[in-house]
Coordinates of C-alpha atoms and ligand atoms in Angstrom, one line a residue:
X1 CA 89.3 -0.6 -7.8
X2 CA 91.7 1.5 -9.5
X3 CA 91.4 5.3 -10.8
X4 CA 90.8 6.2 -14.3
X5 CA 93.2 8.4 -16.1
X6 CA 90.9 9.9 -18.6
X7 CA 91.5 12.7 -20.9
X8 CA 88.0 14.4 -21.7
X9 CA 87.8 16.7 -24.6
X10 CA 84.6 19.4 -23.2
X11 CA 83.0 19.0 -26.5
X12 CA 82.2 15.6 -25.0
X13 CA 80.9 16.5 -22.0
X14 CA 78.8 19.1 -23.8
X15 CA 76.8 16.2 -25.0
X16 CA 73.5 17.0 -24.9
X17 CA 72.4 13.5 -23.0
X18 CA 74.9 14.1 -20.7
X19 CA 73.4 14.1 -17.2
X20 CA 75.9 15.8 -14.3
X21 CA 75.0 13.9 -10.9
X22 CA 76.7 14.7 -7.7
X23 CA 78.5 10.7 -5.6
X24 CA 76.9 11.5 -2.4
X25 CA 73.9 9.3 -2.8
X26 CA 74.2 5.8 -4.8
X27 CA 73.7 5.3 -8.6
X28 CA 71.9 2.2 -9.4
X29 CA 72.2 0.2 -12.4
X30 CA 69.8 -3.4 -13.5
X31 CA 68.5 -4.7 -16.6
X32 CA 67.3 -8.5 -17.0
X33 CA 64.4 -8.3 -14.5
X34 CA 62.9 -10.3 -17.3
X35 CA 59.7 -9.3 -14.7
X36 CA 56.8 -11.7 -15.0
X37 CA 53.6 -12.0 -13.0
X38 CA 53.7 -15.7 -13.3
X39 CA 57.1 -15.7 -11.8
X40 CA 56.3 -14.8 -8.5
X41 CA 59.5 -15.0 -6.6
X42 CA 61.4 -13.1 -8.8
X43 CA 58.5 -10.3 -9.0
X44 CA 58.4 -9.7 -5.4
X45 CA 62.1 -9.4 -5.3
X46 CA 62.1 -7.2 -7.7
X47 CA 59.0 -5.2 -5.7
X48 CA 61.6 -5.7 -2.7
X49 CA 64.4 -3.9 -4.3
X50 CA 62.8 -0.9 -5.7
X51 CA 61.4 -0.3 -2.3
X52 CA 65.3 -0.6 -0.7
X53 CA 66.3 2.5 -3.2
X54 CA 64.6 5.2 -2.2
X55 CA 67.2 7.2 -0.9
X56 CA 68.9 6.6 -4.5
X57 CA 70.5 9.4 -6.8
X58 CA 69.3 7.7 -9.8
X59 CA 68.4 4.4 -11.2
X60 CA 69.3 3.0 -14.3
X61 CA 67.0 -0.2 -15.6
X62 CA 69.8 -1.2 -18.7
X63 CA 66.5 -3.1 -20.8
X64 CA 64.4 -6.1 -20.4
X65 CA 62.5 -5.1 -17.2
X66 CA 59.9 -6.6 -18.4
X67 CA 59.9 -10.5 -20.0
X68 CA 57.7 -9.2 -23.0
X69 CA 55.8 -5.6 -23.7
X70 CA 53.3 -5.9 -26.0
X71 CA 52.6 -2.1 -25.7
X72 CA 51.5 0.2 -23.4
X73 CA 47.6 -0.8 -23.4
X74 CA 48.3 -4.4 -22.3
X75 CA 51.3 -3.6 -20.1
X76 CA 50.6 -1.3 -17.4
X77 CA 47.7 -3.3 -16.5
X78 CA 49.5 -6.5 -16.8
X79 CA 52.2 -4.9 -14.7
X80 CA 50.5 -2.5 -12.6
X81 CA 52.4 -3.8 -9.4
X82 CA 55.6 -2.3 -10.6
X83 CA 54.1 0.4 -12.5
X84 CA 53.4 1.7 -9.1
X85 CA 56.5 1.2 -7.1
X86 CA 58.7 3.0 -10.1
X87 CA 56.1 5.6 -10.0
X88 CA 56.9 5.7 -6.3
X89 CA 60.7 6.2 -7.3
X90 CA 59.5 9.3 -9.5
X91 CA 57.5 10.6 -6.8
X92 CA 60.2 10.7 -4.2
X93 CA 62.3 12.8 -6.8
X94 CA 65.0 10.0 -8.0
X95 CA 65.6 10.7 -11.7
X96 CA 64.5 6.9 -13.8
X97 CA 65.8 6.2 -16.4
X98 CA 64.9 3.1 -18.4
X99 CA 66.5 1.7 -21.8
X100 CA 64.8 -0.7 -24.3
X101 CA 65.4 -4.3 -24.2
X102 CA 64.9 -6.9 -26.6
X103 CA 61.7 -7.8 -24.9
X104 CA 60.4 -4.7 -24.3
X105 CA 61.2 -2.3 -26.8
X106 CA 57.7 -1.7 -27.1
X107 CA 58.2 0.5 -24.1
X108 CA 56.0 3.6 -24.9
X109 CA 54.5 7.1 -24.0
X110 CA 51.9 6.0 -21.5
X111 CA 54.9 4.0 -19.8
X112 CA 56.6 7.0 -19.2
X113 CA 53.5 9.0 -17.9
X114 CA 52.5 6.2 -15.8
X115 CA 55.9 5.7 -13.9
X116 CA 57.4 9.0 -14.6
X117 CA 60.6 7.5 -16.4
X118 CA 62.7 8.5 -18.9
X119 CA 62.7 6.2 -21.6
X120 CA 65.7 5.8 -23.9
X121 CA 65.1 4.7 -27.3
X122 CA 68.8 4.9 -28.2
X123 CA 70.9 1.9 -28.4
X124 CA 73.8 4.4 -25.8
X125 CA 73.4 6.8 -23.3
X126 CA 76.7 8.2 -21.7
X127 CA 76.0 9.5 -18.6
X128 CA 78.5 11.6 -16.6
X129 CA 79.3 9.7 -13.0
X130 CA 81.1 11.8 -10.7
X131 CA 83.2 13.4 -12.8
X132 CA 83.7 10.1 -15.6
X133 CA 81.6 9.8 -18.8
X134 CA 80.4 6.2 -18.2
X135 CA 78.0 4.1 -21.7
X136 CA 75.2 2.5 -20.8
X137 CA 73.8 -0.2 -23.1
X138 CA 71.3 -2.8 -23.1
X139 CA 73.7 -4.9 -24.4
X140 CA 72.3 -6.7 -27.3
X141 CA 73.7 -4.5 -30.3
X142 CA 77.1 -5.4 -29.0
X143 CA 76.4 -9.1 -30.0
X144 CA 77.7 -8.4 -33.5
X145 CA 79.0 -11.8 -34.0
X146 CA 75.5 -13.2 -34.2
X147 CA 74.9 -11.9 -37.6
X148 CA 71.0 -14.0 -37.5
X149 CA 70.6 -12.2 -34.2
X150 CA 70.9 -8.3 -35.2
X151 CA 69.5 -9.1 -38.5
X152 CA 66.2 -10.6 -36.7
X153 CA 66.8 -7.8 -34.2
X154 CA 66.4 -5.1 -37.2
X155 CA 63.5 -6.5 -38.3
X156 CA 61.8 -6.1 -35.4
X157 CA 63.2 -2.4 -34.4
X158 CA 61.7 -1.1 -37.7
X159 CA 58.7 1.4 -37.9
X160 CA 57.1 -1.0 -40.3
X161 CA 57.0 -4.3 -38.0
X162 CA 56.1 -2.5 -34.9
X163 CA 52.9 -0.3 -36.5
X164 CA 52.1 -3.7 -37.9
X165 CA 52.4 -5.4 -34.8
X166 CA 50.9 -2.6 -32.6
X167 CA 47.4 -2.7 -35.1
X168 CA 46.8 -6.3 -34.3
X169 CA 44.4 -7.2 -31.2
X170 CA 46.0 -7.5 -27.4
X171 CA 45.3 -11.7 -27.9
X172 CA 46.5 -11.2 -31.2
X173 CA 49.7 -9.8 -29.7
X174 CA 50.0 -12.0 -26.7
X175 CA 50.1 -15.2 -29.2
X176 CA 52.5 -13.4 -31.3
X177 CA 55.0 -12.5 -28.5
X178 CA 55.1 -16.2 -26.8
X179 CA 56.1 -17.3 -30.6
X180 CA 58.4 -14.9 -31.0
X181 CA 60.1 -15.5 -27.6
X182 CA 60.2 -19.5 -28.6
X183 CA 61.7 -18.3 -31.4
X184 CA 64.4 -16.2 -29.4
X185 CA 65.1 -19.7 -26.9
X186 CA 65.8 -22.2 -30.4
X187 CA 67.9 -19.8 -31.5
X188 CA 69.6 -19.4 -28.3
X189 CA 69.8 -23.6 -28.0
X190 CA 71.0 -23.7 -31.3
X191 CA 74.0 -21.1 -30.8
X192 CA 77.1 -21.7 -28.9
X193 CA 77.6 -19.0 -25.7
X194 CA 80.2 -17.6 -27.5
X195 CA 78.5 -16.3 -30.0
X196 CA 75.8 -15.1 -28.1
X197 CA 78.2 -12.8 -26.0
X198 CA 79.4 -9.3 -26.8
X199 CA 82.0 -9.3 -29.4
X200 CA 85.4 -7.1 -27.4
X201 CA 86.0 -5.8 -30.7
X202 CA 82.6 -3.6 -30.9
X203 CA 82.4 -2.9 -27.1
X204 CA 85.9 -1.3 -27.7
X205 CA 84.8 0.6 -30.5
X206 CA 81.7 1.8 -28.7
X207 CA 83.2 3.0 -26.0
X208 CA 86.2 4.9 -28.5
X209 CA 83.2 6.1 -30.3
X210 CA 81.6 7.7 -27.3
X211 CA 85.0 8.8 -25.7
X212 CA 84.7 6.7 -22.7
X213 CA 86.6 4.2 -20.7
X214 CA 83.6 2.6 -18.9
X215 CA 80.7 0.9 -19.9
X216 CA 77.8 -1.1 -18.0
X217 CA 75.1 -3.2 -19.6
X218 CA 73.5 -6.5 -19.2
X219 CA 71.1 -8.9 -21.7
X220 CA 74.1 -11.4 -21.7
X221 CA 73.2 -12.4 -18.0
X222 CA 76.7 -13.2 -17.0
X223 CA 77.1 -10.9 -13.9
X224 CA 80.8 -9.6 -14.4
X225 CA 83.2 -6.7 -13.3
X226 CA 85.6 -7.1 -16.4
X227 CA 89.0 -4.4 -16.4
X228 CA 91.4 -4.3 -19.5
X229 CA 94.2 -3.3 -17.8
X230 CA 96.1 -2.8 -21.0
X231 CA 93.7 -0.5 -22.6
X232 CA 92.5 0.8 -19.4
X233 CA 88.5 -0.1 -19.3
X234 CA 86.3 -1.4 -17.3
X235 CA 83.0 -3.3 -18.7
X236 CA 80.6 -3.8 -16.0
X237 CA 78.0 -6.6 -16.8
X238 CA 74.4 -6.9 -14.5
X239 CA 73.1 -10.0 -14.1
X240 CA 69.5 -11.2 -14.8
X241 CA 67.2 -11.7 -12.2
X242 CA 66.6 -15.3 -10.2
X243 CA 63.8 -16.1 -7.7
X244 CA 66.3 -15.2 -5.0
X245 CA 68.8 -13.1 -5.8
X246 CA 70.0 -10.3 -8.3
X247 CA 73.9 -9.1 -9.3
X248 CA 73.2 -4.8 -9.8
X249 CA 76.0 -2.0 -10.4
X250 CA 76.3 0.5 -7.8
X251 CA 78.4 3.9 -8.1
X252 CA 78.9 5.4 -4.9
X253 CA 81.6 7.4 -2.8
X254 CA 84.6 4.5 -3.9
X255 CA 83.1 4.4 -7.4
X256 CA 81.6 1.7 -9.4
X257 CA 80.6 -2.1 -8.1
X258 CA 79.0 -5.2 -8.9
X259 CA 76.7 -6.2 -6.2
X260 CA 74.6 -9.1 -4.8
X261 CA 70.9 -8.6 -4.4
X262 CA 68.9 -11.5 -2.2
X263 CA 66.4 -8.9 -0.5
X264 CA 67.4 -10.0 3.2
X265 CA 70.2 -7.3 3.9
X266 CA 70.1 -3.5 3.3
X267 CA 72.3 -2.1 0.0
Ligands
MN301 MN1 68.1 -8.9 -23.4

């Protein structure tokens, strides 16, 4: 993996998100756990994993932990398994931090009691990796060239749909959600993959925006360790989660990698 040559103004690294952690221990990054108590397999991996990291510096869930999030009065008893291991991960002092996906964006305060995460409501959150301001993203708002998408995505992210939503019975809600997520898979049938990836053009200006070389994100589930040698940056991709096995980001002492998960061998 080559070195960065980055040139850091310190106004940027003044940024008041900006978290300073040391490489000793490893950083770990996931999103897509798409986690679903019907889905068993993947579940317990999932359980599996979060017990491996305990010796972490931090963990990073990039969005979509959960398959859907109807709020935090349905969730963490619908979830309560995993609730409990991330509130483990709290306990045993590793920072957690957890980003909004386009399933669960309902992700609310009594999450973040119950497990002791940070939850980050923004879109981006640059973090500061050894020494390297690295973006983390969900991933979806880089799908600019689905104009149906981010316009649908909008809708839904607005104070008006979500108090609407959030007023209407936990039945009420669960009918909603399973429409709303057959909505999300015609659209996806309907659209070529092309389209439904990140478009370079606003990754790039993300990462200019945030002054940045690197970022990681997933929702795209196409695992990938992506380097633009030409305008020197890396895109790190995590992949979704299967029944047995899970592509992650790790940072540690020889810097960032995409890694397998099948929850036989140690990471
Ligand atoms: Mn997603």
């Amino acid at each position: 993996m080559f070195l960065l040559k980055l040139s850091l103004s310190n106004q940027s690294l003044s940024a008041s998100n900006l978290k300073s952690y040391s490489p000793d221990a490893p950083a770990y990054f996931i999103a897509d756990l798409h986690l679903d108590p019907t889905r068993r397999s993947a579940y317990d991996l999932a359980l599996r994993f979060f017990k491996h990291i305990r010796q972490a510096q931090a963990v990073y869930i990039l969005g979509d932990l959960f398959e859907y999030w109807i709020g935090d009065d349905a969730g963490l008893e619908l979830y309560h398994e995993v609730i409990s291991e991330l509130l483990g991960i709290s306990i045993a002092g590793i920072p957690l931090v957890v980003m909004l996906g386009n399933r669960d964006f309902l992700l609310g305060p009594q999450f973040s009691q119950a497990t002791g995460a940070q939850v980050v409501r923004n879109d981006e959150y640059l973090i500061n990796l050894a020494g390297e301001p690295v973006l983390l993203m969900h991933g979806d708002s880089l799908c600019t060239d689905d104009a149906d998408y981010q316009e649908f995505r909008q809708q839904l992210r607005s104070h008006k749909w979500q108090s609407w939503f959030l007023s209407q019975s936990i039945e009420q809600r669960t009918e909603a959600a399973k429409g709303l997520r057959k909505q999300s898979q015609e659209h996806s049938a309907s659209k070529t993959t092309e389209l439904m990836d990140v478009a370079e053009t606003t990754v790039a200006s993300r990462m200019i925006a945030n002054n940045c070389s690197t970022v990681i994100h997933g929702h795209t589930h196409r695992p990938a360790a992506h380097t633009d040698i030409e305008c020197n940056t890396r895109r790190f991709v995590v992949g979704d989660w299967h029944n047995d096995h899970a592509f992650y980001v790790v940072h540690h002492q020889s810097g960032l990698e995409l890694c397998k998960f099948d929850g036989q061998r140690e990471i």
